[in-house]
Amino acid sequence: DAGVTQSPTHLIKTRGQQVTLRCSPKSGHDTVSWYQQALGQGPQFIFQYYEEEERQRGNFPDRFSGHQFPNYSSELNVNALLLGDSALYLCASSLSGTAGTEAFFGQGTRLTVV
Amino acid sequence: EDKVVQSPLSLVVHEGDTVTLNCSYEVTNFRSLLWYKQEKKAPTFLFMLTSSGIEKKSGRLSSILDKKELFSILNITATQTGDSAIYLCAVEAGHGGATNKLIFGTGTLLAVQP
């Protein structure tokens, strides 16, 4: 049973460019959440997708957008990259409707903006 | 604003020592508190706590939640070098339905020396 898979594992982009990160949830999970983890910080919630819709959003600008596909996989898009967007981007999957269920994390995508 | 605070920020111990990691929170719509271990990239799940005073135990690790005082502790006994990692505390917040977002603390960096 594959866990949460993310691609790519590493990425280097230039300021102003756009980037797309991908996530496939754990088998049987229908909810995908994205987190940004800057160096030395805990993960910060970006947004959550369920039933192909954004259900919740953290304090991130509109440059951050996402999508969920019918097979529950998800993409995170960041436009007009800034140096401060350099971070580890984590995807977490879970099963909706179950209170307090743990989220399973992928290995993350390390994004470096130069 | 919701917040989760962990202490200490970092800790260096010797093998065999016992450590206690602390997590306090101020979160509206609390649903559960989770502990994760992060060694390289993907946080791995340790415990989920929803009820006060009930200790969760897994091998040398244990954790308990106090919902009145709004804190949790994670204990590790007989520490080993393999316990070296960042320990993240997260609070699940939100309403029923789809899985809710996790609010993370900054983590405690534990280094266990031989």
Coordinates of N, CA and C in Angstrom, one line a residue, chain A:
Chain A
D1 N 0.9 -1.2 0.0 CA 0.0 0.0 0.0 C 0.9 1.2 0.0
A2 N 0.8 2.0 -1.1 CA 1.6 3.2 -1.2 C 1.1 4.2 -0.2
G3 N 2.0 4.9 0.4 CA 1.6 6.0 1.3 C 1.4 7.2 0.4
V4 N 1.6 8.4 1.0 CA 1.4 9.6 0.3 C 2.7 9.9 -0.5
T5 N 2.5 10.2 -1.8 CA 3.7 10.4 -2.6 C 3.6 11.8 -3.2
Q6 N 4.8 12.5 -3.2 CA 4.9 13.8 -3.7 C 5.9 13.9 -4.8
S7 N 5.7 14.8 -5.7 CA 6.7 15.0 -6.8 C 6.7 16.5 -7.2
P8 N 7.9 17.0 -7.6 CA 9.2 16.4 -7.5 C 9.7 16.4 -6.0
T9 N 10.9 15.8 -5.7 CA 11.4 15.9 -4.4 C 12.2 17.2 -4.1
H10 N 12.8 17.7 -5.2 CA 13.6 18.9 -5.1 C 13.3 19.8 -6.3
L11 N 13.4 21.1 -6.1 CA 13.1 22.0 -7.2 C 13.8 23.3 -7.0
I12 N 14.4 23.8 -8.0 CA 15.0 25.2 -7.9 C 14.3 26.0 -9.0
K13 N 13.8 27.2 -8.5 CA 13.2 28.1 -9.4 C 13.7 29.5 -9.2
T14 N 13.5 30.4 -10.2 CA 13.9 31.8 -10.2 C 12.7 32.6 -9.7
R15 N 13.1 33.7 -9.0 CA 12.0 34.7 -8.6 C 11.1 35.0 -9.8
G16 N 9.8 35.1 -9.5 CA 8.9 35.5 -10.6 C 8.3 34.3 -11.4
Q17 N 9.0 33.2 -11.3 CA 8.5 32.0 -12.0 C 7.3 31.4 -11.3
Q18 N 6.7 30.4 -11.9 CA 5.6 29.7 -11.4 C 6.0 28.2 -11.2
V19 N 5.4 27.6 -10.2 CA 5.7 26.2 -9.9 C 4.5 25.4 -9.6
T20 N 4.5 24.1 -10.0 CA 3.4 23.2 -9.6 C 4.0 22.0 -8.9
L21 N 3.4 21.7 -7.8 CA 3.8 20.5 -7.0 C 2.7 19.6 -7.0
R22 N 3.0 18.3 -6.9 CA 2.0 17.2 -7.0 C 1.9 16.3 -5.8
C23 N 0.8 15.8 -5.6 CA 0.6 14.9 -4.4 C -0.5 13.8 -4.7
S24 N -0.1 12.6 -4.4 CA -1.1 11.5 -4.5 C -1.3 11.0 -3.1
P25 N -2.6 11.0 -2.6 CA -2.9 10.6 -1.3 C -2.7 9.1 -1.0
K26 N -2.7 8.8 0.2 CA -2.7 7.4 0.6 C -4.0 6.7 0.1
S27 N -3.9 5.4 -0.2 CA -5.0 4.7 -0.7 C -6.2 4.7 0.3
G28 N -7.3 5.1 -0.2 CA -8.5 5.1 0.6 C -8.8 6.5 1.2
H29 N -7.8 7.4 1.1 CA -8.0 8.8 1.6 C -8.6 9.7 0.6
D30 N -9.5 10.6 1.0 CA -10.1 11.5 0.1 C -9.9 13.0 0.3
T31 N -9.1 13.3 1.3 CA -8.8 14.7 1.7 C -7.3 15.0 1.6
V32 N -7.0 16.1 1.0 CA -5.6 16.4 0.9 C -5.4 17.8 1.5
S33 N -4.4 18.0 2.3 CA -4.0 19.3 2.9 C -2.6 19.6 2.5
W34 N -2.3 20.9 2.3 CA -0.9 21.3 2.0 C -0.4 22.2 3.1
Y35 N 0.9 22.0 3.4 CA 1.6 22.7 4.4 C 2.9 23.3 3.9
Q36 N 3.3 24.4 4.4 CA 4.6 25.0 4.1 C 5.4 25.0 5.3
Q37 N 6.6 24.4 5.3 CA 7.5 24.4 6.4 C 8.8 25.1 6.1
A38 N 9.0 26.3 6.6 CA 10.2 27.0 6.5 C 11.2 26.5 7.4
L39 N 12.5 26.7 7.2 CA 13.6 26.2 8.0 C 13.4 26.6 9.4
G40 N 13.5 25.6 10.3 CA 13.4 25.9 11.7 C 12.0 26.2 12.3
Q41 N 11.0 26.0 11.4 CA 9.6 26.3 11.8 C 8.8 25.1 11.7
G42 N 7.6 25.1 12.3 CA 6.7 24.0 12.2 C 5.9 24.2 10.9
P43 N 5.3 23.2 10.4 CA 4.5 23.3 9.1 C 3.3 24.3 9.3
Q44 N 3.1 25.1 8.3 CA 2.0 26.1 8.3 C 0.9 25.7 7.3
F45 N -0.3 25.6 7.7 CA -1.4 25.2 6.9 C -1.7 26.2 5.7
I46 N -1.7 25.6 4.5 CA -1.9 26.5 3.3 C -3.4 26.3 2.9
F47 N -3.8 25.1 2.6 CA -5.3 24.9 2.3 C -5.5 23.4 2.3
Q48 N -6.8 23.1 2.2 CA -7.3 21.7 2.2 C -8.3 21.5 1.1
Y49 N -8.2 20.3 0.4 CA -9.1 20.0 -0.6 C -9.9 18.7 -0.3
Y50 N -11.2 18.8 -0.6 CA -12.1 17.7 -0.4 C -13.2 17.8 -1.4
E51 N -13.5 16.7 -2.1 CA -14.5 16.6 -3.1 C -14.2 17.7 -4.2
E52 N -12.9 17.8 -4.5 CA -12.4 18.7 -5.6 C -12.6 20.2 -5.3
E53 N -12.9 20.5 -4.1 CA -13.1 21.9 -3.7 C -12.2 22.3 -2.6
E54 N -11.8 23.6 -2.6 CA -11.0 24.1 -1.4 C -11.9 24.3 -0.3
R55 N -11.7 23.6 0.8 CA -12.6 23.6 2.0 C -12.1 24.6 3.1
Q56 N -10.8 24.7 3.2 CA -10.3 25.6 4.2 C -9.0 26.2 3.7
R57 N -8.7 27.4 4.2 CA -7.5 28.1 3.7 C -6.8 28.8 4.9
G58 N -5.5 28.7 4.9 CA -4.7 29.4 5.9 C -4.4 30.8 5.4
N59 N -3.5 31.5 6.1 CA -3.2 32.9 5.8 C -2.1 32.9 4.7
F60 N -2.4 32.5 3.5 CA -1.5 32.6 2.4 C -2.2 33.4 1.3
P61 N -1.3 34.1 0.5 CA -1.9 35.0 -0.5 C -2.4 34.2 -1.7
D62 N -3.2 34.9 -2.5 CA -3.8 34.2 -3.7 C -2.8 33.7 -4.7
R63 N -1.5 34.0 -4.5 CA -0.5 33.4 -5.4 C -0.5 31.9 -5.2
F64 N -0.9 31.5 -4.1 CA -1.0 30.0 -3.8 C -2.4 29.5 -4.2
S65 N -2.4 28.6 -5.1 CA -3.7 28.0 -5.5 C -3.5 26.5 -5.6
G66 N -4.7 25.8 -5.7 CA -4.6 24.4 -5.8 C -5.7 23.8 -6.6
H67 N -5.6 22.5 -6.7 CA -6.6 21.7 -7.4 C -6.7 20.3 -6.9
Q68 N -7.8 19.7 -6.9 CA -8.0 18.3 -6.6 C -8.7 17.6 -7.7
F69 N -8.2 16.5 -8.1 CA -8.7 15.7 -9.2 C -9.7 14.6 -8.8
P70 N -10.5 14.1 -9.7 CA -11.4 13.0 -9.3 C -10.8 11.8 -8.6
N71 N -9.5 11.6 -8.9 CA -8.9 10.4 -8.2 C -8.3 10.8 -6.9
Y72 N -8.6 12.0 -6.4 CA -8.2 12.6 -5.1 C -6.8 13.2 -5.1
S73 N -6.0 13.0 -6.1 CA -4.7 13.6 -6.2 C -4.8 15.1 -6.2
S74 N -3.8 15.8 -5.9 CA -3.9 17.2 -5.8 C -2.6 17.9 -6.3
E75 N -2.8 19.2 -6.7 CA -1.7 20.0 -7.1 C -1.7 21.3 -6.3
L76 N -0.5 21.8 -6.1 CA -0.3 23.1 -5.4 C 0.4 24.0 -6.5
N77 N -0.1 25.1 -6.8 CA 0.5 26.0 -7.7 C 0.9 27.3 -6.9
V78 N 2.1 27.8 -7.2 CA 2.5 29.1 -6.7 C 3.0 29.9 -7.8
N79 N 2.4 31.1 -7.9 CA 2.8 32.1 -9.0 C 3.7 33.1 -8.4
A80 N 4.4 33.8 -9.4 CA 5.2 35.0 -9.0 C 6.1 34.7 -7.8
L81 N 6.9 33.6 -7.9 CA 7.7 33.2 -6.7 C 8.5 34.3 -6.1
L82 N 8.6 34.2 -4.8 CA 9.4 35.1 -4.0 C 10.5 34.3 -3.3
L83 N 11.6 35.0 -2.9 CA 12.6 34.3 -2.2 C 12.1 33.6 -0.9
G84 N 11.1 34.3 -0.3 CA 10.5 33.8 0.9 C 9.6 32.5 0.8
D85 N 9.4 32.1 -0.5 CA 8.6 30.9 -0.7 C 9.5 29.7 -0.6
S86 N 10.8 29.9 -0.5 CA 11.7 28.7 -0.3 C 11.3 28.0 1.0
A87 N 11.0 26.7 0.8 CA 10.6 25.9 2.0 C 10.4 24.5 1.6
L88 N 10.0 23.7 2.6 CA 9.6 22.3 2.3 C 8.1 22.3 2.3
Y89 N 7.5 21.8 1.2 CA 6.1 21.8 1.0 C 5.6 20.3 1.3
L90 N 4.8 20.2 2.2 CA 4.3 18.9 2.7 C 2.8 18.7 2.3
C91 N 2.5 17.5 1.8 CA 1.2 17.2 1.5 C 0.7 16.1 2.6
A92 N -0.5 16.3 3.1 CA -1.0 15.3 4.0 C -2.3 14.8 3.6
S93 N -2.6 13.5 3.7 CA -3.9 13.0 3.3 C -4.6 12.4 4.5
S94 N -5.9 12.4 4.4 CA -6.7 11.8 5.5 C -8.0 11.4 5.0
L95 N -8.8 10.8 5.9 CA -10.2 10.4 5.5 C -11.2 11.3 6.1
S96 N -12.1 11.8 5.3 CA -13.0 12.8 5.9 C -14.0 12.1 6.7
G97 N -14.7 12.9 7.6 CA -15.8 12.4 8.4 C -15.4 11.6 9.6
T98 N -14.1 11.5 9.9 CA -13.7 10.8 11.0 C -13.0 11.7 12.0
A99 N -13.6 12.0 13.1 CA -13.0 13.0 14.0 C -11.7 12.6 14.5
G100 N -10.8 13.5 14.5 CA -9.5 13.3 15.1 C -8.6 12.2 14.4
T101 N -8.9 12.0 13.2 CA -8.0 11.0 12.5 C -6.7 11.6 12.2
E102 N -5.7 10.8 12.2 CA -4.3 11.3 12.0 C -4.2 11.5 10.5
A103 N -3.4 12.6 10.2 CA -3.0 12.8 8.8 C -1.7 12.2 8.5
F104 N -1.6 11.6 7.3 CA -0.3 11.0 6.8 C 0.4 11.9 5.9
F105 N 1.7 12.1 6.1 CA 2.4 13.1 5.3 C 3.3 12.4 4.3
G106 N 3.5 13.1 3.2 CA 4.4 12.7 2.2 C 5.8 13.2 2.6
Q107 N 6.8 12.8 1.7 CA 8.2 13.2 2.0 C 8.5 14.7 1.7
G108 N 7.5 15.3 1.0 CA 7.7 16.7 0.8 C 8.4 17.1 -0.5
T109 N 8.3 18.3 -0.9 CA 9.0 18.9 -2.0 C 9.8 20.0 -1.5
R110 N 11.2 20.0 -1.6 CA 12.0 21.1 -1.2 C 12.1 22.1 -2.3
L111 N 11.5 23.2 -2.2 CA 11.5 24.3 -3.2 C 12.6 25.4 -2.8
T112 N 13.5 25.6 -3.7 CA 14.4 26.7 -3.5 C 14.2 27.8 -4.5
V113 N 14.0 29.0 -4.1 CA 13.8 30.1 -5.0 C 15.0 31.0 -5.0
V114 N 15.6 31.2 -6.2 CA 16.9 32.0 -6.2 C 16.7 33.3 -7.0

